[in-house]
C-alpha cells in the first residue's frame, strides 16, 4: 500500500542468514564448568554439533567469542584455555576462529564482553562485516557485545540466565538449532 503522498512504502527487510555466527563458549556451546582448564571436563550441549554442522553445510563461517577471566584471576593459563578450546574442536568439529579475553572485569579492556572487541576481532579474522554477523550466547553480556559491534544477538537461556536478561533480549531461542532458525540459516 502506498504512503499518503503516493510514494511506495518499503516492506519488511528480506531475511538473510548472517555472514558468520559467533558463539559464546561456556554455557552456550558447552555446559558451564566455572574456570574450566581441564579438557576432560568439556561437555558440549546436545545441539552444539548439529548446529555447527548445519552452519558448515550452509557455508557460514563460525567463531567463538569468550570471556576467560580465570586467566586474570590466576586460575587458568592461556595454555589451559587453548587445551579446552582444542578439545571442543575435537568434539564438535573445527570452529573457524577463537577469540577470547583474558582480562578481569576491573581491567577496563575493549575486548571483554559486553564490549565489542571480541566480536570485532572475530569478524575481522573471518573477513566479514561485524554488522553481518550474529552472536549466540546465554547471558546479557553476549547480547551487549553483539549490539555494541552492530551484530544481531540471540539469547539461548540456561537455568542460570537471569529472568531480566531473557525479558530484555530481542531474540530468544530454546536451543542452538532454534537460534539458527531465528537467524534464517538454511
Coordinates of C-alpha atoms in Angstrom, one line a residue:
X1 CA 0.0 0.0 0.0
X2 CA 1.4 3.4 -0.9
X3 CA 2.0 6.2 1.6
X4 CA -0.5 9.1 1.8
X5 CA 1.8 11.1 -0.6
X6 CA 1.8 8.2 -3.1
X7 CA 5.3 7.1 -2.6
X8 CA 5.8 3.3 -2.1
X9 CA 6.3 2.1 1.4
X10 CA 9.1 -0.3 1.8
X11 CA 8.2 -3.8 3.1
X12 CA 10.0 -5.6 5.9
X13 CA 13.6 -6.4 5.2
X14 CA 14.2 -9.7 3.4
X15 CA 15.5 -12.2 5.9
X16 CA 19.1 -13.3 5.2
X17 CA 21.3 -15.6 7.1
X18 CA 24.3 -14.0 8.8
X19 CA 27.7 -13.8 7.1
X20 CA 29.1 -15.6 10.2
X21 CA 27.8 -16.9 13.5
X22 CA 29.9 -16.3 16.7
X23 CA 29.1 -18.3 19.8
X24 CA 29.8 -17.8 23.4
X25 CA 31.6 -20.9 24.7
X26 CA 30.7 -21.6 28.4
X27 CA 27.0 -22.1 28.9
X28 CA 26.3 -21.9 25.2
X29 CA 28.4 -24.4 23.3
X30 CA 29.4 -26.4 26.4
X31 CA 27.8 -27.0 29.7
X32 CA 29.4 -24.4 32.0
X33 CA 32.2 -25.6 34.3
X34 CA 33.4 -22.5 36.1
X35 CA 37.0 -21.6 35.2
X36 CA 37.5 -24.9 33.3
X37 CA 41.1 -25.7 32.4
X38 CA 40.6 -29.4 32.1
X39 CA 39.8 -30.7 28.5
X40 CA 38.3 -33.9 30.1
X41 CA 35.5 -31.8 31.6
X42 CA 34.4 -30.3 28.2
X43 CA 30.8 -31.4 27.6
X44 CA 29.1 -29.9 24.6
X45 CA 25.4 -29.1 24.8
X46 CA 23.3 -31.5 22.8
X47 CA 22.7 -29.2 19.9
X48 CA 26.2 -27.8 19.5
X49 CA 27.5 -30.4 17.0
X50 CA 24.3 -30.4 14.9
X51 CA 24.2 -26.5 14.8
X52 CA 27.8 -26.2 13.8
X53 CA 27.3 -28.9 11.1
X54 CA 24.3 -27.0 9.8
X55 CA 26.4 -23.8 9.5
X56 CA 29.2 -25.7 7.7
X57 CA 26.7 -27.1 5.2
X58 CA 25.4 -23.6 4.6
X59 CA 28.9 -22.3 4.1
X60 CA 28.6 -19.9 7.0
X61 CA 31.8 -19.4 9.0
X62 CA 31.8 -19.8 12.8
X63 CA 33.7 -18.4 15.7
X64 CA 33.8 -18.4 19.4
X65 CA 33.9 -15.2 21.5
X66 CA 34.6 -16.0 25.1
X67 CA 35.5 -14.1 28.3
X68 CA 38.1 -16.1 30.2
X69 CA 38.7 -14.0 33.4
X70 CA 40.1 -17.1 35.1
X71 CA 43.4 -16.1 33.4
X72 CA 43.4 -12.7 35.0
X73 CA 42.5 -14.4 38.3
X74 CA 45.4 -16.8 38.1
X75 CA 43.0 -19.8 37.9
X76 CA 43.8 -20.7 34.3
X77 CA 46.7 -20.2 31.9
X78 CA 46.4 -19.4 28.3
X79 CA 47.6 -23.0 27.6
X80 CA 44.6 -24.2 29.7
X81 CA 42.2 -22.1 27.6
X82 CA 43.8 -23.4 24.4
X83 CA 43.5 -27.0 25.5
X84 CA 39.8 -26.7 26.4
X85 CA 39.2 -25.0 23.0
X86 CA 41.1 -27.7 21.2
X87 CA 39.0 -30.4 22.9
X88 CA 35.8 -28.6 21.9
X89 CA 37.1 -28.6 18.3
X90 CA 37.6 -32.3 18.6
X91 CA 34.1 -33.0 19.9
X92 CA 32.1 -30.7 17.6
X93 CA 34.3 -30.2 14.6
X94 CA 36.5 -27.3 13.8
X95 CA 35.5 -23.8 14.7
X96 CA 36.8 -21.1 12.3
X97 CA 38.1 -18.5 14.8
X98 CA 38.7 -18.5 18.6
X99 CA 38.7 -15.0 20.2
X100 CA 38.9 -14.8 24.0
X101 CA 39.5 -12.2 26.6
X102 CA 42.0 -13.0 29.4
X103 CA 41.1 -9.8 31.4
X104 CA 39.0 -9.4 34.6
X105 CA 36.1 -7.1 35.0
X106 CA 38.1 -4.3 36.5
X107 CA 40.8 -4.2 33.8
X108 CA 38.8 -1.9 31.5
X109 CA 39.8 -3.6 28.3
X110 CA 37.9 -3.2 25.0
X111 CA 37.6 -6.9 24.4
X112 CA 35.7 -8.3 27.5
X113 CA 32.0 -8.7 26.7
X114 CA 29.8 -6.7 26.7
X115 CA 32.5 -4.6 24.9
X116 CA 32.6 -5.2 21.2
X117 CA 36.3 -6.1 20.9
X118 CA 35.9 -9.9 20.6
X119 CA 33.2 -9.7 18.1
X120 CA 35.1 -7.1 16.0
X121 CA 38.2 -9.2 16.2
X122 CA 36.5 -12.5 15.2
X123 CA 34.6 -10.7 12.3
X124 CA 37.9 -9.2 11.0
X125 CA 39.7 -12.5 11.1
X126 CA 36.8 -14.2 9.3
X127 CA 36.8 -11.4 6.7
X128 CA 33.2 -10.3 7.3
X129 CA 31.4 -7.1 8.3
X130 CA 30.6 -7.3 12.1
X131 CA 27.1 -5.9 11.2
X132 CA 26.5 -9.0 9.1
X133 CA 27.4 -11.4 12.0
X134 CA 25.2 -12.9 14.7
X135 CA 26.3 -13.7 18.2
X136 CA 24.6 -16.5 20.1
X137 CA 25.0 -16.6 23.9
X138 CA 23.4 -17.3 27.2
X139 CA 23.7 -14.0 29.1
X140 CA 23.2 -10.3 28.6
X141 CA 27.0 -9.6 28.1
X142 CA 26.9 -11.7 25.0
X143 CA 24.0 -9.7 23.5
X144 CA 25.6 -6.5 24.7
X145 CA 28.8 -7.3 22.7
X146 CA 26.7 -8.1 19.7
X147 CA 24.8 -4.8 20.0
X148 CA 28.0 -2.8 20.6
X149 CA 29.5 -4.3 17.4
X150 CA 26.4 -3.8 15.3
X151 CA 25.7 -7.5 15.1
X152 CA 22.5 -9.4 15.7
X153 CA 22.2 -11.3 19.0
X154 CA 20.3 -14.4 20.0
X155 CA 19.9 -15.5 23.7
X156 CA 19.8 -19.2 24.4
X157 CA 19.0 -19.1 28.2
X158 CA 20.2 -21.7 30.6
X159 CA 18.9 -22.3 34.2
X160 CA 21.4 -19.6 35.4
X161 CA 20.3 -16.9 32.9
X162 CA 18.5 -14.2 34.8
X163 CA 14.8 -13.5 34.0
X164 CA 15.6 -9.9 33.3
X165 CA 18.1 -10.9 30.7
X166 CA 15.5 -13.0 28.9
X167 CA 12.9 -10.2 29.1
X168 CA 15.4 -7.7 27.6
X169 CA 16.6 -10.0 24.8
X170 CA 15.2 -9.3 21.3
X171 CA 15.6 -12.9 20.1
X172 CA 15.3 -15.8 22.5
X173 CA 15.7 -19.5 21.4
X174 CA 15.3 -22.7 23.3
X175 CA 18.5 -24.2 21.9
X176 CA 21.2 -23.6 19.3
X177 CA 19.2 -25.1 16.4
X178 CA 16.2 -22.8 17.2
X179 CA 18.7 -19.9 17.3
X180 CA 19.8 -20.8 13.7
X181 CA 16.1 -20.9 12.7
X182 CA 15.6 -17.4 14.1
X183 CA 18.7 -16.3 12.1
X184 CA 17.3 -17.8 8.8
X185 CA 20.2 -20.3 8.5
X186 CA 19.2 -22.9 5.9

